[in-house]
Coordinates of C-alpha atoms and ligand atoms in Angstrom, one line a residue:
Chain A
M1 CA 113.2 92.4 92.1
L2 CA 111.5 92.5 95.4
F3 CA 113.0 95.7 96.7
P4 CA 113.5 98.9 94.8
C5 CA 116.9 99.2 96.2
I6 CA 119.6 97.0 97.7
R7 CA 120.1 97.0 101.4
S8 CA 123.5 98.3 100.9
D9 CA 126.3 98.3 103.6
S10 CA 127.8 101.5 102.2
P11 CA 125.1 104.2 101.7
L12 CA 125.4 106.8 99.1
S13 CA 126.7 110.0 100.6
I14 CA 126.8 113.3 98.9
M15 CA 128.9 116.4 99.5
A16 CA 127.2 119.7 99.6
K17 CA 128.2 123.2 100.4
R18 CA 125.8 124.8 102.8
Q19 CA 125.5 128.5 103.5
V20 CA 125.9 129.2 107.2
G21 CA 125.8 132.9 107.9
N22 CA 128.6 134.2 105.8
L23 CA 130.6 131.1 105.9
R24 CA 130.4 128.3 103.3
R25 CA 130.8 125.1 105.2
I26 CA 131.2 121.7 103.7
T27 CA 128.7 119.1 105.1
L28 CA 128.4 115.5 104.4
M29 CA 124.8 114.6 103.7
L30 CA 123.6 111.1 103.7
R31 CA 121.4 110.5 100.8
I32 CA 118.4 108.2 101.3
E33 CA 116.8 106.9 98.1
C34 CA 114.4 104.3 99.4
V35 CA 112.5 103.0 102.4
L36 CA 113.9 99.6 103.3
G37 CA 110.7 98.5 105.1
S38 CA 108.9 98.9 108.4
R39 CA 110.6 98.4 111.7
V40 CA 108.0 95.8 112.6
E41 CA 108.8 93.5 109.7
P42 CA 110.3 90.4 111.2
E43 CA 113.3 90.5 109.0
L44 CA 114.2 94.0 109.9
S45 CA 113.0 94.0 113.6
E46 CA 115.5 91.3 114.5
Q47 CA 118.5 93.3 113.3
L48 CA 117.2 96.5 114.7
H49 CA 116.6 94.9 118.0
R50 CA 120.3 93.9 118.1
L51 CA 121.4 97.4 117.2
E52 CA 119.1 99.0 119.7
H53 CA 120.9 97.1 122.5
R54 CA 124.1 98.8 121.4
G55 CA 122.4 102.2 121.2
A56 CA 123.2 102.2 117.4
V57 CA 119.7 103.1 116.1
D58 CA 119.5 106.7 115.2
I59 CA 116.0 108.3 115.1
V60 CA 114.8 111.0 112.7
T61 CA 111.7 112.6 114.0
I62 CA 109.5 113.9 111.2
P63 CA 106.5 116.3 111.6
V64 CA 103.4 114.4 110.5
V65 CA 102.6 117.0 107.7
D66 CA 106.1 116.3 106.2
L67 CA 105.6 112.5 106.1
A68 CA 103.7 113.1 102.8
R69 CA 106.9 114.5 101.2
R70 CA 109.2 112.5 99.0
R71 CA 112.0 114.9 99.2
L72 CA 113.2 116.4 102.5
L73 CA 116.3 117.7 104.2
I74 CA 116.3 116.8 107.8
T75 CA 118.7 116.0 110.7
T76 CA 118.5 112.9 112.9
S77 CA 118.7 113.0 116.7
G78 CA 122.3 111.8 116.3
G79 CA 123.1 114.9 114.2
E80 CA 123.2 113.1 110.8
E81 CA 122.0 115.3 108.0
L82 CA 119.7 113.3 105.7
A83 CA 118.8 114.3 102.0
I84 CA 115.8 112.1 101.5
A85 CA 114.7 111.6 97.8
L86 CA 112.2 108.7 97.5
P87 CA 110.8 107.2 94.3
R88 CA 107.2 108.2 93.7
H89 CA 105.8 104.8 94.6
Q90 CA 107.2 105.1 98.2
K91 CA 106.3 107.1 101.1
L92 CA 107.7 107.9 104.6
F93 CA 105.7 106.5 107.6
D94 CA 106.2 106.1 111.3
G95 CA 108.6 103.3 111.7
A96 CA 110.1 103.5 108.2
V97 CA 113.7 102.1 108.2
L98 CA 115.9 104.4 106.1
L99 CA 119.3 102.8 106.7
L100 CA 120.3 99.4 108.0
E101 CA 124.0 98.6 108.3
K102 CA 126.0 96.2 110.4
E103 CA 126.9 99.0 112.8
R104 CA 123.9 101.3 112.7
A105 CA 120.4 102.1 111.5
I106 CA 118.2 105.0 111.0
V107 CA 114.4 104.8 111.6
V108 CA 111.6 107.4 111.1
R109 CA 109.5 108.5 114.1
A110 CA 106.5 110.6 113.5
A111 CA 106.3 113.7 115.7
T112 CA 103.4 114.0 118.0
E113 CA 100.4 115.6 116.3
R114 CA 98.5 118.5 117.7
W115 CA 94.7 118.5 117.1
L116 CA 92.2 121.2 117.6
R117 CA 89.4 119.7 119.5
L118 CA 86.0 121.2 118.5
E119 CA 82.9 120.5 120.3
P120 CA 79.5 121.7 118.8
R121 CA 76.8 122.4 121.4
S122 CA 73.9 121.4 119.2
L123 CA 73.0 119.5 116.0
S124 CA 72.7 122.7 114.0
D125 CA 76.1 124.0 115.3
A126 CA 77.6 120.6 114.3
I127 CA 76.1 120.8 110.8
E128 CA 77.6 124.3 110.3
L129 CA 81.0 123.3 111.7
G130 CA 81.2 120.3 109.5
Y131 CA 80.3 122.5 106.5
Q132 CA 83.0 125.0 107.3
A133 CA 85.7 122.6 108.1
G134 CA 84.9 120.7 104.8
N135 CA 85.0 124.0 102.8
L136 CA 88.4 124.8 104.3
H137 CA 89.8 121.3 103.4
W138 CA 91.0 120.7 106.9
R139 CA 92.4 117.2 107.7
V140 CA 89.8 115.9 110.3
R141 CA 89.0 113.0 112.5
F142 CA 85.6 112.3 114.1
E143 CA 85.3 111.3 117.8
G144 CA 81.6 110.9 118.6
G145 CA 80.3 114.4 119.2
V146 CA 83.7 116.0 118.7
L147 CA 85.5 117.1 115.5
L148 CA 89.4 116.9 115.7
V149 CA 91.3 119.0 113.2
A150 CA 94.9 118.3 112.6
L151 CA 97.0 121.5 113.4
E152 CA 99.6 122.4 110.8
G153 CA 99.9 125.9 112.0
R154 CA 98.8 128.2 114.8
P155 CA 95.5 127.3 116.5
E156 CA 94.3 130.9 116.4
D157 CA 94.6 131.0 112.6
Y158 CA 92.2 128.0 112.5
L159 CA 89.8 129.5 115.0
A160 CA 89.7 132.8 113.1
R161 CA 88.3 130.9 110.2
L162 CA 85.3 129.7 112.2
E163 CA 84.1 133.2 112.8
G164 CA 80.9 133.5 114.9
L165 CA 81.0 129.8 116.0
I166 CA 83.7 130.2 118.6
E167 CA 83.0 133.6 120.1
S168 CA 79.3 132.9 120.4
G169 CA 80.1 129.8 122.4
R170 CA 78.3 127.6 119.9
V171 CA 81.5 125.5 119.5
G172 CA 83.9 124.9 122.3
A173 CA 87.6 124.7 121.4
G174 CA 90.8 123.3 122.8
V175 CA 94.1 121.8 121.7
I176 CA 95.2 118.3 122.4
E177 CA 98.5 116.4 121.6
Q178 CA 98.6 112.9 120.5
A179 CA 101.4 110.6 119.9
V180 CA 101.2 108.6 116.7
D181 CA 100.5 104.9 117.3
H182 CA 104.0 103.5 117.5
E183 CA 103.2 99.8 118.1
A184 CA 101.3 99.3 114.8
A185 CA 103.4 100.9 112.1
P186 CA 102.2 100.0 108.7
F187 CA 103.9 97.0 106.9
A188 CA 105.8 97.7 103.8
E189 CA 105.2 95.3 100.9
H190 CA 107.2 95.9 97.8
G191 CA 107.8 99.4 99.1
H192 CA 104.1 100.3 99.5
P193 CA 103.2 101.1 103.1
H194 CA 99.5 100.3 103.6
S195 CA 97.9 103.5 104.6
R196 CA 95.9 103.3 107.7
P197 CA 92.5 105.0 108.3
P198 CA 92.9 108.2 110.3
G199 CA 91.6 108.0 113.7
H200 CA 92.7 104.4 114.3
G201 CA 94.4 104.3 117.7
H202 CA 93.9 103.6 121.3
Chain B
M1 CA 127.4 101.0 96.6
R2 CA 128.6 99.5 93.3
V3 CA 125.7 97.0 93.6
Q4 CA 123.2 99.7 94.2
T5 CA 124.3 101.7 91.2
A6 CA 124.2 98.7 88.9
F7 CA 120.8 97.8 90.2
N8 CA 119.5 101.3 89.7
L9 CA 120.7 101.3 86.0
Q10 CA 119.2 98.0 85.4
A11 CA 115.8 98.8 86.9
G12 CA 115.7 102.2 85.2
R13 CA 112.7 103.6 87.1
S14 CA 113.9 102.6 90.5
G15 CA 115.7 105.9 91.2
P16 CA 113.9 108.7 92.8
G17 CA 113.1 110.4 89.5
A18 CA 112.9 114.1 89.0
A19 CA 112.2 116.5 91.9
R20 CA 108.7 118.0 91.3
V21 CA 108.0 121.6 92.2
G22 CA 104.6 123.4 92.2
I23 CA 104.0 127.0 91.3
G24 CA 100.5 128.3 92.3
G25 CA 98.8 131.5 93.0
P26 CA 96.1 133.8 91.7
V27 CA 95.6 134.6 88.0
G28 CA 98.0 137.2 86.7
S29 CA 100.3 137.2 89.7
G30 CA 103.2 136.3 87.4
K31 CA 103.6 132.5 87.6
T32 CA 104.4 132.1 83.8
A33 CA 106.6 135.1 83.9
L34 CA 108.5 133.6 86.8
I35 CA 109.0 130.4 84.9
E36 CA 110.2 132.3 81.9
A37 CA 112.7 134.2 84.2
L38 CA 113.8 130.9 85.9
I39 CA 114.5 129.1 82.6
P40 CA 117.9 130.7 81.7
V41 CA 119.0 130.6 85.3
L42 CA 118.3 126.9 85.7
Q43 CA 120.0 126.3 82.3
Q44 CA 123.0 128.3 83.4
R45 CA 123.3 126.2 86.5
G46 CA 123.3 123.0 84.4
I47 CA 119.9 121.7 85.8
D48 CA 118.1 119.3 83.5
F49 CA 114.4 120.3 83.7
A50 CA 111.0 120.5 82.1
V51 CA 107.7 122.3 82.6
V52 CA 104.1 121.3 82.9
T53 CA 101.4 124.0 82.6
N54 CA 97.8 123.8 83.7
D55 CA 95.2 125.9 81.9
L56 CA 91.5 125.9 82.1
V57 CA 90.5 124.8 78.6
T58 CA 93.3 126.1 76.5
K59 CA 97.1 125.5 76.2
E60 CA 98.0 129.2 76.2
D61 CA 100.7 129.2 78.9
A62 CA 102.3 126.2 77.3
E63 CA 102.2 127.8 73.9
R64 CA 103.7 130.9 75.3
L65 CA 106.7 129.0 76.8
R66 CA 107.1 126.9 73.7
R67 CA 107.3 129.9 71.5
S68 CA 109.6 131.8 73.8
G69 CA 112.6 130.2 72.3
L70 CA 114.0 129.8 75.8
I71 CA 113.4 126.1 76.1
D72 CA 113.1 123.0 73.9
P73 CA 109.3 122.9 73.1
A74 CA 109.3 119.2 73.7
R75 CA 110.1 120.0 77.4
V76 CA 106.8 121.8 77.9
T77 CA 103.6 119.8 78.5
A78 CA 100.1 121.2 78.8
V79 CA 97.4 119.7 81.0
E80 CA 93.9 121.1 80.5
A81 CA 92.4 121.6 83.9
G82 CA 88.8 122.0 83.0
A83 CA 86.6 124.1 85.2
C84 CA 88.5 124.0 88.5
P85 CA 92.2 124.4 88.3
H86 CA 92.7 123.5 92.0
T87 CA 91.2 120.0 91.5
V88 CA 94.1 118.8 89.3
I89 CA 96.7 119.9 91.7
R90 CA 95.0 118.7 94.9
E91 CA 92.0 116.4 94.9
D92 CA 92.9 114.5 91.8
P93 CA 96.4 115.2 90.4
T94 CA 96.4 112.1 88.2
L95 CA 96.7 114.0 85.0
N96 CA 99.6 116.0 86.2
I97 CA 101.4 113.0 87.7
A98 CA 101.0 111.3 84.3
A99 CA 102.4 114.3 82.6
G100 CA 105.4 114.3 84.9
D101 CA 106.0 110.5 84.4
D102 CA 105.8 111.0 80.6
L103 CA 108.5 113.7 80.8
E104 CA 110.7 111.5 83.0
A105 CA 110.4 108.7 80.4
R106 CA 111.1 111.0 77.5
F107 CA 114.1 112.7 79.2
P108 CA 116.0 110.1 81.2
G109 CA 118.1 111.7 83.9
I110 CA 115.8 114.8 84.2
E111 CA 116.3 116.4 87.6
L112 CA 113.4 118.8 88.0
I113 CA 109.9 119.3 86.8
L114 CA 108.0 122.6 87.4
F115 CA 104.2 122.4 87.6
E116 CA 102.4 125.7 86.9
S117 CA 98.9 125.7 88.3
G118 CA 96.1 127.4 86.3
G119 CA 95.5 130.5 88.2
D120 CA 93.2 130.1 91.2
N121 CA 92.1 131.9 94.4
L122 CA 94.0 132.2 97.6
A123 CA 92.8 128.8 98.9
S124 CA 94.6 126.7 96.4
T125 CA 97.2 124.3 97.7
F126 CA 99.2 121.5 96.0
S127 CA 99.0 117.8 96.9
L128 CA 102.2 116.4 98.1
D129 CA 101.4 113.3 96.0
L130 CA 102.1 115.5 93.0
V131 CA 104.9 117.8 94.1
D132 CA 107.7 117.6 96.7
W133 CA 107.7 121.3 97.4
W134 CA 105.7 124.3 96.2
I135 CA 105.7 128.0 95.6
F136 CA 102.8 130.3 96.0
V137 CA 103.1 133.6 93.9
I138 CA 101.1 136.7 94.9
D139 CA 101.7 140.2 93.6
V140 CA 102.0 143.6 95.2
A141 CA 99.3 145.0 92.9
G142 CA 96.7 142.6 94.4
G143 CA 96.9 144.7 97.6
D144 CA 99.0 144.7 100.8
D145 CA 96.1 143.1 102.7
I146 CA 96.6 139.7 101.1
P147 CA 98.9 138.4 103.8
R148 CA 96.3 139.3 106.4
K149 CA 93.7 137.3 104.6
K150 CA 95.7 134.1 105.5
G151 CA 94.7 132.0 102.6
P152 CA 95.8 128.4 102.9
G153 CA 97.9 128.7 99.7
L154 CA 99.9 131.6 101.3
L155 CA 100.1 130.0 104.8
R156 CA 101.2 126.4 103.7
C157 CA 103.4 126.9 100.7
D158 CA 107.1 126.2 101.2
L159 CA 108.1 129.5 99.6
L160 CA 105.9 132.6 99.2
V161 CA 107.0 134.8 96.3
V162 CA 105.7 138.4 96.4
N163 CA 106.0 139.6 92.8
K164 CA 105.8 142.9 91.0
V165 CA 107.6 144.8 93.8
D166 CA 108.3 147.4 91.0
L167 CA 104.6 148.3 91.1
A168 CA 104.5 149.1 94.8
P169 CA 104.8 152.9 94.5
Y170 CA 102.0 153.0 91.8
V171 CA 99.5 151.0 93.9
G172 CA 100.2 152.7 97.2
V173 CA 101.7 149.6 98.9
N174 CA 104.3 149.7 101.6
I175 CA 106.3 146.7 100.5
D176 CA 108.4 146.4 103.7
R177 CA 105.2 146.1 105.8
M178 CA 103.6 143.7 103.3
L179 CA 106.7 141.4 103.6
E180 CA 106.8 141.7 107.3
E181 CA 103.2 140.7 107.6
A182 CA 103.7 137.8 105.2
R183 CA 106.6 136.5 107.3
A184 CA 104.6 136.9 110.5
V185 CA 101.6 134.9 109.3
R186 CA 103.9 132.2 107.9
S187 CA 105.8 131.9 111.3
G188 CA 109.1 133.0 109.7
R189 CA 109.0 130.6 106.8
A190 CA 110.5 131.7 103.5
V191 CA 109.2 134.8 101.7
I192 CA 111.1 136.2 98.6
P193 CA 110.2 139.5 97.0
T194 CA 110.6 139.6 93.2
N195 CA 110.3 141.8 90.2
V196 CA 110.2 139.1 87.7
R197 CA 110.1 141.4 84.7
G198 CA 113.0 143.3 86.0
G199 CA 114.9 140.1 86.8
F200 CA 115.1 140.9 90.5
G201 CA 114.9 138.0 93.0
I202 CA 115.1 135.2 90.4
E203 CA 118.5 133.9 91.7
E204 CA 117.1 133.7 95.2
V205 CA 114.1 131.6 94.0
A206 CA 116.4 129.3 92.0
D207 CA 118.6 129.0 95.2
A208 CA 115.7 127.9 97.2
I209 CA 114.6 125.3 94.7
S210 CA 118.1 123.9 94.5
A211 CA 118.6 123.8 98.2
S212 CA 115.3 122.3 99.1
V213 CA 114.7 119.6 96.5
L214 CA 118.0 119.2 94.6
F215 CA 120.1 119.3 97.7
R216 CA 122.5 121.6 96.0
V217 CA 123.6 124.8 97.7
Ligands
GDP1 N1 105.4 145.2 86.4 C1 105.5 143.9 86.5 N2 104.6 143.1 85.8 C2 104.8 141.7 85.9 C3 105.7 141.2 86.7 N3 105.6 139.8 86.6 C4 104.6 139.6 85.7 N4 104.1 140.7 85.2 C5 103.1 140.9 84.2 O1 101.8 140.4 84.8 C6 101.0 139.8 83.8 C7 100.6 138.4 84.2 O2 101.7 137.6 84.2 P1 101.6 136.0 84.0 O3 102.9 135.5 84.1 O4 100.9 135.7 82.8 O5 100.7 135.6 85.2 P2 100.1 134.2 85.6 O6 98.7 134.2 85.3 O7 100.3 134.1 87.1 O8 100.9 133.1 84.8 C8 101.9 139.9 82.5 O9 101.4 140.9 81.8 C9 103.3 140.0 83.0 O10 104.0 140.8 82.1 C10 106.5 142.0 87.5 O11 107.4 141.6 88.3 N5 106.4 143.3 87.3
MG2 MG1 100.2 131.5 83.7

């Protein structure tokens, strides 16, 4: 029982009625109930590579905040609607293979992340900024003298929480975009993707 | 597909298990009342579900639901949160996860588990390790400036419920403006007004749960 589900050639599909305006339309959703592995696993990468040449690898781009979800409705770039429901011991990750058939595959791509770049001017400003960011439970990364805060909403809402620090110029602020490291997606072993320390990258 | 089904039956726990939905919000906003109102609606829709409540040091909410006669008491589990209710839904949700696993083991085929957080402040959020999707309940009587305070709970939840709309005239709240502001700070994400005691808005909340995590519309 190495894999929690079989790499089936005929995926489970479910019919669902969706409300669109006043019309009830019948849509075919593709139900995904497990992650098959990582696209960099030798076993999978070979098959994916072959499908890629035929343009048969569909990508589903998932915002980084939603990667932590086990249930998600989302549409692939190819227009396929996915109803993802993973077992609790599995997680989505950049490069997760959700479907692998003879004729096609679906792979997860993490959307680029936006970070608020906060640069304190002095040691005491840095201590205060660190205290506040911790108190607010923000997801952060450290880069030398700079604090990066993962944006899961509008930057102005974050800045507003830092009251005096920004207006007084004690902390400089900007927004940067950063692609998730695509070359080193985590390996999945028995369905457990290894989590990687935040901040790892180029 | 036949292979997959057979495999799932054999392995038992290999399926995705029940969808887990969090219900958070300040003390007294109507979280337990919302669950009480949802119970008959979910039952009528044929959804197989159970409830986990979190209280500080008592099991009062669980007892209230068990005694309600609305639901099989065995389907209500209490987790005592200790001093800080947000800890058991965010930093260390182990106790709640175990309570959910236990319900799944006792009720095979269960589709949905609702987790009521012990009332907390506007900053409380759920860990996505515990729940797949979560609701934050505020009430009109708490004041129409709550959306403007932009607490993380209110900003990040998947569904914001604004309860006790029946009380708006008595507490001088302009409900339309309050809803408009709530939608604005949430960048248009779902906000549903309810009067849980009067049964208003419950179907909409049930619809949102079904569509988002049970994939039924
Ligand atoms: N008027 C009115 N009262 C409500 C409504 N919903 C809940 N309540 C009352 O508010 C109080 C707190 O509700 P409860 O569900 O215990 O809140 P919780 O602490 O969030 O679980 C109770 O007395 C409820 O009867 C509502 O929609 N309208
Ligand atoms: Mg309660």
